[in-house]
Coordinates of C-alpha atoms and ligand atoms in Angstrom, one line a residue:
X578 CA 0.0 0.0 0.0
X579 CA 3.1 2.4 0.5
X580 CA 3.9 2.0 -3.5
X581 CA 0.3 2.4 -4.8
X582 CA 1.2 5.1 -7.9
X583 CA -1.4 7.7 -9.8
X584 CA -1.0 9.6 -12.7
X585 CA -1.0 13.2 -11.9
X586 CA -3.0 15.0 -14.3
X587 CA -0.6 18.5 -14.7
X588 CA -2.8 21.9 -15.6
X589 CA -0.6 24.8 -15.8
X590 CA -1.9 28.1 -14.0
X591 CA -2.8 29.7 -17.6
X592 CA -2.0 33.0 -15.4
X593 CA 1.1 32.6 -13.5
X594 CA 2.1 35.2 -12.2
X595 CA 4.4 37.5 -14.3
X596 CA 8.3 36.9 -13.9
X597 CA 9.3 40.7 -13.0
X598 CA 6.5 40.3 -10.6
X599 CA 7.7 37.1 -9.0
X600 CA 10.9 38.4 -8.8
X601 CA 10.1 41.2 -6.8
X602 CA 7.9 39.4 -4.7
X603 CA 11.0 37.1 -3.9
X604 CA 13.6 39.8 -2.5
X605 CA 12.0 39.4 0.7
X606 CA 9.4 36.5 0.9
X607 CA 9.4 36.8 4.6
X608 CA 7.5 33.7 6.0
X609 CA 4.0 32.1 4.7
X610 CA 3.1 35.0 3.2
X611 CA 4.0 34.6 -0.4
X612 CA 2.2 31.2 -2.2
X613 CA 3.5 29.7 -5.7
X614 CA 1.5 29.3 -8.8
X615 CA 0.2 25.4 -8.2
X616 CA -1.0 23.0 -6.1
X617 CA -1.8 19.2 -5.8
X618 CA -5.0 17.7 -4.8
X619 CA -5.5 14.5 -4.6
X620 CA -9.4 13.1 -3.0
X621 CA -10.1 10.0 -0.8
X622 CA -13.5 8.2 -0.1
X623 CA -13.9 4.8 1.3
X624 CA -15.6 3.3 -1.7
X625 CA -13.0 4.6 -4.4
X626 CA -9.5 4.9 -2.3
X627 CA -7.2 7.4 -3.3
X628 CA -8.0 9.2 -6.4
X629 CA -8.4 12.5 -8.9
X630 CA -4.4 13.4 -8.7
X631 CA -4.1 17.2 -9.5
X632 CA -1.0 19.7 -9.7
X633 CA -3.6 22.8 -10.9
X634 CA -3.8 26.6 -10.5
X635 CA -3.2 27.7 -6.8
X636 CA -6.4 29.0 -5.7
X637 CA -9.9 28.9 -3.0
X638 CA -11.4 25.5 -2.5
X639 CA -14.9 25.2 -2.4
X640 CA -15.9 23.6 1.1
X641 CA -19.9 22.9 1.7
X642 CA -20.3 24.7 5.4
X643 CA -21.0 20.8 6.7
X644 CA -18.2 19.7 5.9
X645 CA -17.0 17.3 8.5
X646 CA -13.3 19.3 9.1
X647 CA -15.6 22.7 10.4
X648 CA -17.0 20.6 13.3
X649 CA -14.7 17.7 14.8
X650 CA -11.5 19.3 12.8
X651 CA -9.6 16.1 11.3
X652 CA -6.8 17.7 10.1
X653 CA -3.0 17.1 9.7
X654 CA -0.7 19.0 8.3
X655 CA 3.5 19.0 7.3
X656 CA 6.1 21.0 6.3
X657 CA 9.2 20.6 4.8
X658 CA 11.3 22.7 2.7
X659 CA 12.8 22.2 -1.1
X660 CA 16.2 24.0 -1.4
X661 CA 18.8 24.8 -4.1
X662 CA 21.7 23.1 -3.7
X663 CA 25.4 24.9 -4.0
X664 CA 25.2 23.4 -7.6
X665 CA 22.1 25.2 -8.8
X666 CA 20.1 21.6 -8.3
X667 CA 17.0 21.6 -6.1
X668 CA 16.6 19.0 -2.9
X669 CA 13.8 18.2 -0.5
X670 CA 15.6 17.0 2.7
X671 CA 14.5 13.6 4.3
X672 CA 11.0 14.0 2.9
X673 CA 10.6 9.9 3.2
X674 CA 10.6 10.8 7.7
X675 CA 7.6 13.7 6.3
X676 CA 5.8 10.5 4.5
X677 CA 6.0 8.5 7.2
X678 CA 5.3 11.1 10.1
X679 CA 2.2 11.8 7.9
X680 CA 0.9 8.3 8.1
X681 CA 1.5 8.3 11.9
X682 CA -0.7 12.0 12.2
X683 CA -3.1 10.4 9.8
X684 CA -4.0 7.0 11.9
X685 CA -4.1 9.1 15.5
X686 CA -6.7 11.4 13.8
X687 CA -8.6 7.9 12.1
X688 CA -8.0 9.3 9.0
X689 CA -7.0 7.3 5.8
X690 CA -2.8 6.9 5.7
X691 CA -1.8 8.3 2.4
X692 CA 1.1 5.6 1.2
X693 CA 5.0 7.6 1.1
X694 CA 4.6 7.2 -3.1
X695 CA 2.4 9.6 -3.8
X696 CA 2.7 11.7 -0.4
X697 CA 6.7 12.1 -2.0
X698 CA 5.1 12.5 -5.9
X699 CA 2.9 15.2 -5.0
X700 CA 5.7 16.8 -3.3
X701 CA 8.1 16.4 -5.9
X702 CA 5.9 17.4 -8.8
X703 CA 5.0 21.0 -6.8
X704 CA 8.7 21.2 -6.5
X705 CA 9.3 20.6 -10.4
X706 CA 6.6 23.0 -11.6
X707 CA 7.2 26.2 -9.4
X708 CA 10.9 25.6 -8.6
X709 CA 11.4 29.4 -10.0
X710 CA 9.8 30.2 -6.8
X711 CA 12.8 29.5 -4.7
X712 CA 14.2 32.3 -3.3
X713 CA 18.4 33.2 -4.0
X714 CA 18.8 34.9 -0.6
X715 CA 20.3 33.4 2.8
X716 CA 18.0 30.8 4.1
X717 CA 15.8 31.0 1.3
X718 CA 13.7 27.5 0.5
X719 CA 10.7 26.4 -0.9
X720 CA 8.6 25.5 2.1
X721 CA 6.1 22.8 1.7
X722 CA 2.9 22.5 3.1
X723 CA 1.3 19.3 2.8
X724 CA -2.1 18.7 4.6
X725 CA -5.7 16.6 4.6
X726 CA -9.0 17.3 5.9
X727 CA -12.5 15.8 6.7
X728 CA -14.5 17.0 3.3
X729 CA -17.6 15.0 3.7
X730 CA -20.9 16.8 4.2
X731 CA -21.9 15.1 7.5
X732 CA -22.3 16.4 10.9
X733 CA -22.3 12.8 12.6
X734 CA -19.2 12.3 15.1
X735 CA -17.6 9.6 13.6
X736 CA -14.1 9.6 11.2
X737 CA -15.4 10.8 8.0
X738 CA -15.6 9.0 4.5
X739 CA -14.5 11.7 2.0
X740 CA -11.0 14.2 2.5
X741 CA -8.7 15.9 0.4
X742 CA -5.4 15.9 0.5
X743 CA -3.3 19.2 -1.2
X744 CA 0.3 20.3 -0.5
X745 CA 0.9 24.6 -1.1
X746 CA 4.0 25.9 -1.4
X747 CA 5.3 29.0 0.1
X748 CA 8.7 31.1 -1.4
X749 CA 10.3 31.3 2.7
X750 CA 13.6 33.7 3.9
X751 CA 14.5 33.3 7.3
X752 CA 11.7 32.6 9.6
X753 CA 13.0 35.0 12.5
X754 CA 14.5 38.1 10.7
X755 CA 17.8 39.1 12.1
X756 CA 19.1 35.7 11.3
X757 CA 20.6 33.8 14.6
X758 CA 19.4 36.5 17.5
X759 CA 18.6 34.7 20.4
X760 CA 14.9 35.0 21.2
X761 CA 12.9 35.1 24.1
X762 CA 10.7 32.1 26.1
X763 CA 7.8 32.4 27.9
X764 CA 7.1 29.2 30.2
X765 CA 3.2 28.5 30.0
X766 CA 1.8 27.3 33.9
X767 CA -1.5 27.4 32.9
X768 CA -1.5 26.0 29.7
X769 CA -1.0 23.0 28.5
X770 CA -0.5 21.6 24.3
X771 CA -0.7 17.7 24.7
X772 CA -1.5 14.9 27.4
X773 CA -0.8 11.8 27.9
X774 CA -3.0 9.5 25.4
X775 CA -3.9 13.0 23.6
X776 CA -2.7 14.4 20.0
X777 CA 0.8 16.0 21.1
X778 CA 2.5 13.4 18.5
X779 CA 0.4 14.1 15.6
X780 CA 1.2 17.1 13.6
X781 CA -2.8 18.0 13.5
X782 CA -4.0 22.1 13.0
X783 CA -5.7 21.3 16.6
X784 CA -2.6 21.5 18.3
X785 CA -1.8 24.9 17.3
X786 CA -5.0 25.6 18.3
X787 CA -4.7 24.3 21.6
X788 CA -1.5 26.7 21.8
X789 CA -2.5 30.2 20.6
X790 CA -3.9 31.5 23.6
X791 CA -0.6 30.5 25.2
X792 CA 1.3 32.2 22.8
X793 CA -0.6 35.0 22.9
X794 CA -0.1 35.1 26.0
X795 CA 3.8 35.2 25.5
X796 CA 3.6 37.7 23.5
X797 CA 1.5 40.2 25.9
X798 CA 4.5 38.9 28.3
X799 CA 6.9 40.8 25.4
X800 CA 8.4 37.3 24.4
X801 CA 8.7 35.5 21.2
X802 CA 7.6 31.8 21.6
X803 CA 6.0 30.3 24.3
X804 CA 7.2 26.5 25.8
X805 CA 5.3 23.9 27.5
X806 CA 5.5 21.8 30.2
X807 CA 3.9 18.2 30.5
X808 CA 0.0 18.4 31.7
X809 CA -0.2 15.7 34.4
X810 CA 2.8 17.5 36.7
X811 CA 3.5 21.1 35.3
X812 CA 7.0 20.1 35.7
X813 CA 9.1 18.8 32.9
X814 CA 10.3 21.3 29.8
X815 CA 8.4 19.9 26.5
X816 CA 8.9 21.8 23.6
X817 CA 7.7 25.1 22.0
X818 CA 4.3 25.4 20.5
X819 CA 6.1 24.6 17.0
X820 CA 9.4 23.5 17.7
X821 CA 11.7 20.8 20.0
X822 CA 14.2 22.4 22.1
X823 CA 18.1 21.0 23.1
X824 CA 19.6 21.6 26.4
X825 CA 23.7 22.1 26.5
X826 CA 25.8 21.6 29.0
X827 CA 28.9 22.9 30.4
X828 CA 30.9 19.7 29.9
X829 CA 29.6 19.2 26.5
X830 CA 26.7 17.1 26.5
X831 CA 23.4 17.5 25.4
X832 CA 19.6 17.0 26.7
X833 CA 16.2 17.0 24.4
X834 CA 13.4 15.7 26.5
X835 CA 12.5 12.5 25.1
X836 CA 9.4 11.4 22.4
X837 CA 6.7 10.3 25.6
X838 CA 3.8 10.7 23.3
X839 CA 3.5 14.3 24.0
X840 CA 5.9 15.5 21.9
X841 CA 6.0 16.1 18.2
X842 CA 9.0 13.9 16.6
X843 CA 10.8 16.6 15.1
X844 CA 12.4 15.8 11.9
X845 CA 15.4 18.5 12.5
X846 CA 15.5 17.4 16.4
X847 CA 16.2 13.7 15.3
X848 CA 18.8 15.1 12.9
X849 CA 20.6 17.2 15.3
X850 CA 20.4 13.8 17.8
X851 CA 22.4 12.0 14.8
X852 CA 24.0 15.0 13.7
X853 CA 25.9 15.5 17.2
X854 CA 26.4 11.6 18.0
X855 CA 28.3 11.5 14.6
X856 CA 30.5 14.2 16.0
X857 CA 31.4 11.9 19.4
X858 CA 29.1 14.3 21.2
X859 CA 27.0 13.1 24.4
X860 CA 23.3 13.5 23.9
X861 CA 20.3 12.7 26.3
X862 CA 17.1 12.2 25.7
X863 CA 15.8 12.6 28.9
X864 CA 12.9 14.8 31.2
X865 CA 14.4 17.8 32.6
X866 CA 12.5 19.8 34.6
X867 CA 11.4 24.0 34.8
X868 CA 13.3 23.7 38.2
X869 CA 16.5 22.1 37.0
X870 CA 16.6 24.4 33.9
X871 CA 16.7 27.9 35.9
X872 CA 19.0 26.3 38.6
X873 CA 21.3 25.3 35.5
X874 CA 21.2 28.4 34.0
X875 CA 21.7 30.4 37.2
X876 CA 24.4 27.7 38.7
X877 CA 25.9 28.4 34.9
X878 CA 26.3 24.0 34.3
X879 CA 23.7 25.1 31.8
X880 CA 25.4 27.0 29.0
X881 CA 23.0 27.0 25.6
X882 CA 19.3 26.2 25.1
X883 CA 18.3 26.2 21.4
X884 CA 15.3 25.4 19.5
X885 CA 14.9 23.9 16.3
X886 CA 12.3 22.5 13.4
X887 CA 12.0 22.9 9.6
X888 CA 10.3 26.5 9.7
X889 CA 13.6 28.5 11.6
X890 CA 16.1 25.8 11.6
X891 CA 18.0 26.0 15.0
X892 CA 17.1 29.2 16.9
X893 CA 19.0 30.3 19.6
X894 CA 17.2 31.2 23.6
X895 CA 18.1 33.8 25.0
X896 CA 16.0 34.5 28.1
X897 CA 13.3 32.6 29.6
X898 CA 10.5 34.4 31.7
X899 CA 7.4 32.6 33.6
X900 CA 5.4 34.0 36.7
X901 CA 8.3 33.1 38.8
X902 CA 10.5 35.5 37.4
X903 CA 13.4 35.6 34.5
X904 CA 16.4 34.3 33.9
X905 CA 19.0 34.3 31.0
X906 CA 21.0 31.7 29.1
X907 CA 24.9 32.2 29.2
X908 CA 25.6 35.5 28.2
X909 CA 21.8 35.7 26.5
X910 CA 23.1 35.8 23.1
X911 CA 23.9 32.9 20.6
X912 CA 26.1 29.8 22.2
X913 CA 29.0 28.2 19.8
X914 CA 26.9 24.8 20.6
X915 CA 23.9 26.1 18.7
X916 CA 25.9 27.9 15.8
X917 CA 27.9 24.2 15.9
X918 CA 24.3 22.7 15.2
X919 CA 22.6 25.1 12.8
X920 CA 26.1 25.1 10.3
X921 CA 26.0 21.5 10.3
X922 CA 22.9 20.7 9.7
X923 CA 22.1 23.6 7.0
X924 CA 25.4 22.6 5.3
X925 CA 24.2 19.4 4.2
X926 CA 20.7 20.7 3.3
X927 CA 22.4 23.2 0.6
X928 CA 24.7 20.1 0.1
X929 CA 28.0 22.3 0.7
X930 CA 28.9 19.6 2.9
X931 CA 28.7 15.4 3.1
X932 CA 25.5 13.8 3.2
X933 CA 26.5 10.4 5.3
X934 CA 23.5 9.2 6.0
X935 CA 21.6 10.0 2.4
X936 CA 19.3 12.7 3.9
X937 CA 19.3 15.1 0.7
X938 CA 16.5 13.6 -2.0
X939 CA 17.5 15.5 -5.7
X940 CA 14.9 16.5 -7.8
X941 CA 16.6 16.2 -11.2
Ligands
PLP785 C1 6.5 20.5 13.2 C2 6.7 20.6 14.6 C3 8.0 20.6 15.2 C4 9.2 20.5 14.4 O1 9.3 19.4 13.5 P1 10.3 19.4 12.3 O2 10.1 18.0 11.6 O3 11.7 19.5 12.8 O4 10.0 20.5 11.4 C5 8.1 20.6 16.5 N1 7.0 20.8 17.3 C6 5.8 20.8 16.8 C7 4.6 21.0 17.8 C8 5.6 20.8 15.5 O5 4.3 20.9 15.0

C-alpha cells in the first residue's frame, strides 16, 4: 500500500504570475506569506481509495459549510522545505521521515494513511513546476505544506468517508528576521499543548489551536515563543508550540526531552540527535525539569538552550521568563553549541557539505 502510484494530471496556471512580478515578490518572501502558482490535490472516499491526482492553478477551495473538518476538525498537516543546492540543483531534505510522520498524524486522527509514493510525488511534482519560486537569498527555501481534511458533508461524530489531500508551497527567507538572534521564552503554567494518550504526537492544526492563547499570551508577556510543560505534573520542559528544544551543558553534552507521546518527533530534532552523536558528542534524551533548567542556567552547568524544526532551523534562547520571574541563558546571546548545530545541519541541506546518512532527496 506504501507503492500504490497515480498519474497526476498536470494543468498549468494559464495565469502565472508575471516573472518581473515574481521576482520582486522574492527579495523578501518573509514567512508564509508569499504562495507559488500550483497546487496538488489528490481526493479520498472509502468506496474509491485514493484518487483524482491534480497539480492545478493555486487558488480557493470550495468547502460545503457541513463539511466534517468545520466541526470535529480532522486535520493534519507537514512542512518541509525544497532547497537549491550549491550546484544550482533543487533537494527536498528527508521527505521519506515527512511521508511517514504523515501516516503516523493520519491514523491518531482515524483518517485514511496516504502511502509515502504519492505523499513524496505530490511533493516532488510542486517542486518541479514552481521551482522558479525558490528564493536566492540566505536561508531561502521552498517551504512545503502538505495537509488533509474531513470534506464529507456530515455532521455525525464519527471519522469521515471523503477528504482531500493538497500540498501549497510557500517562497520562505529566514523565519525570524535578524538571522541567529537569540529570542525570548515564555514558560506556560497554565497551559497545556498535549496529554498523555492526547494528539501532542500528531502534527494536527488542533494542536496549534490548543497553543494560541498561550502564545498569545507570551507575546502580551513581550516574548517571542512560548514552551510547554507536561500536563499531568507542570513540571518537565516539553517543547515550543512549534518546535523541539536541546539543552547544553557545560561539559559538553546535550539533553532533548524524550518522544513520551506528548511531543511532536521533530524531523530536525532527530537530525541534530544524529547530527551530534556523529561528532562523538554526548546526547540525552531525557525529562528535565522548569526547576533544574533555571537552577542550571543560574548555577551556569547550563550554558545553551536552542530550538529547532524545519520552519527557523535551529534558533538560539536567550531568556526565559514565567510568573516566577526571569532568567538568561549564558551571556543571552547565541552559544558556539547552537551555531555548531545550525552550520552543520544547513550545510548538508544546501549540500555544501557530506551527506552520510543520504538525507538530501535531488529532484533532477
Ligand atoms: C512540526 C513541529 C515541530 C518540528 O518538527 P520538524 O520536523 O523538525 O519541522 C516541533 N514541534 C511541533 C509541535 C511541530 O508541529
Amino acid at each position: 500500500m506504501n507503492s500504490v502510484t497515480l498519474d497526476f494530471r498536470i494543468e498549468p496556471n494559464a495565469h502565472p504570475v508575471a516573472r518581473d512580478v515574481r521576482e520582486g515578490l522574492l527579495v523578501d518572501p518573509g514567512f508564509g506569506r508569499i504562495f507559488t502558482d500550483h497546487m496538488v490535490t489528490i481526493r479520498y472516499s472509502v468506496e474509491k481509495g485514493w484518487h483524482d491526482a491534480l497539480v492545478g492553478a493555486r487558488g480557493p477551495i470550495l468547502l460545503d459549510p457541513a463539511a466534517s473538518v468545520l466541526h470535529y476538525a480532522q486535520e493534519i498537516f507537514e512542512g518541509m522545505k525544497a532547497y537549491r543546492l550549491a550546484d544550482g540543483g533543487t533537494a527536498l531534505f528527508r521527505p521519506q521521515a515527512n511521508a511517514r510522520r504523515f501516516r503516523e498524524s493520519a491514523i491518531r486522527m482515524a483518517m485514511p494513511e496516504l502511502p509515502d509514493s504519492l505523499f513524496l510525488d505530490s511533493v516532488r511534482h510542486l517542486v518541479e513546476t514552481d521551482r522558479d519560486w525558490i528564493p536566492a537569498g540566505e536561508g531561502g527555501a521552498l517551504y512545503l505544506r502538505p495537509f488533509m481534511f474531513a470534506s464529507e458533508v456530515f455532521l455525525g461524530v464519527r471519522p469521515a468517508r471523503e477528504y482531500l489531500y493538497m500540498v501549497i508551497a510557500s517562497s520562505v527567507g529566514a523565519y525570524f528576521k535578524g538571522g541567529a538572534k537569540a529570542i525570548s521564552i515564555w514558560v506556560s503554567q497554565d497551559y497545556s499543548r498535549a496529554a498523555p494518550g492526547g494528539t501532542g504526537a500528531a502534527k494536527c492544526g488542533g494542536n496549534y489551536a490548543a497553543s494560541l492563547v498561550a502564545q498569545a499570551q507570551a507575546t502580551e508577556m513581550g516574548c517571542d515563543q512560548v514552551a510547554f510543560l507536561d500536563a499531568a505534573e507542570r513540571r518537565w520542559v516539553e517543547e515550543l508550540g512549534g518546535m523541539n528544544l536541546f539543552f547544553v551543558f557545560d561539559d559538553g553534552t546535550m539533553l532533548t526531552p524524550p518522544l513520551s507521546g506528548t511531543i511532536l518527533p521533530g524531523i530536525t530534532r532527530d537530525s541534530i540527535l544524529t547530527l551530534a552523536r556523529d561528532q562523538g558528542l554526548s546526547v540525552a534524551e531525557a525529562p528535565y525539569s522548569f526547576a533544574d533548567w533555571r537552577a542550571d542556567a543560574t548555577s551556569g552547568r547550563l550554558v545553551e538552550t536552542f530550538a529547532c524544526g524545519t520552519a527557523a532551523v535551529v534558533t538560539p534562547v536567550g531568556t526565559v521568563r514565567s510568573a516566577e520571574g526571569d532568567f538568561t541563558i549564558g551571556s543571552g546571546h547565541p552559544g558556539q553549541m547552537t551555531e555548531r548545530m545550525r552550520a552543520a545541519l544547513t550545510s548538508i541541506q544546501r549540500g555544501t557539505a557530506p551527506d552520510p546518512h543520504g538525507w538530501v532527496s535531488r529532484l533532477d
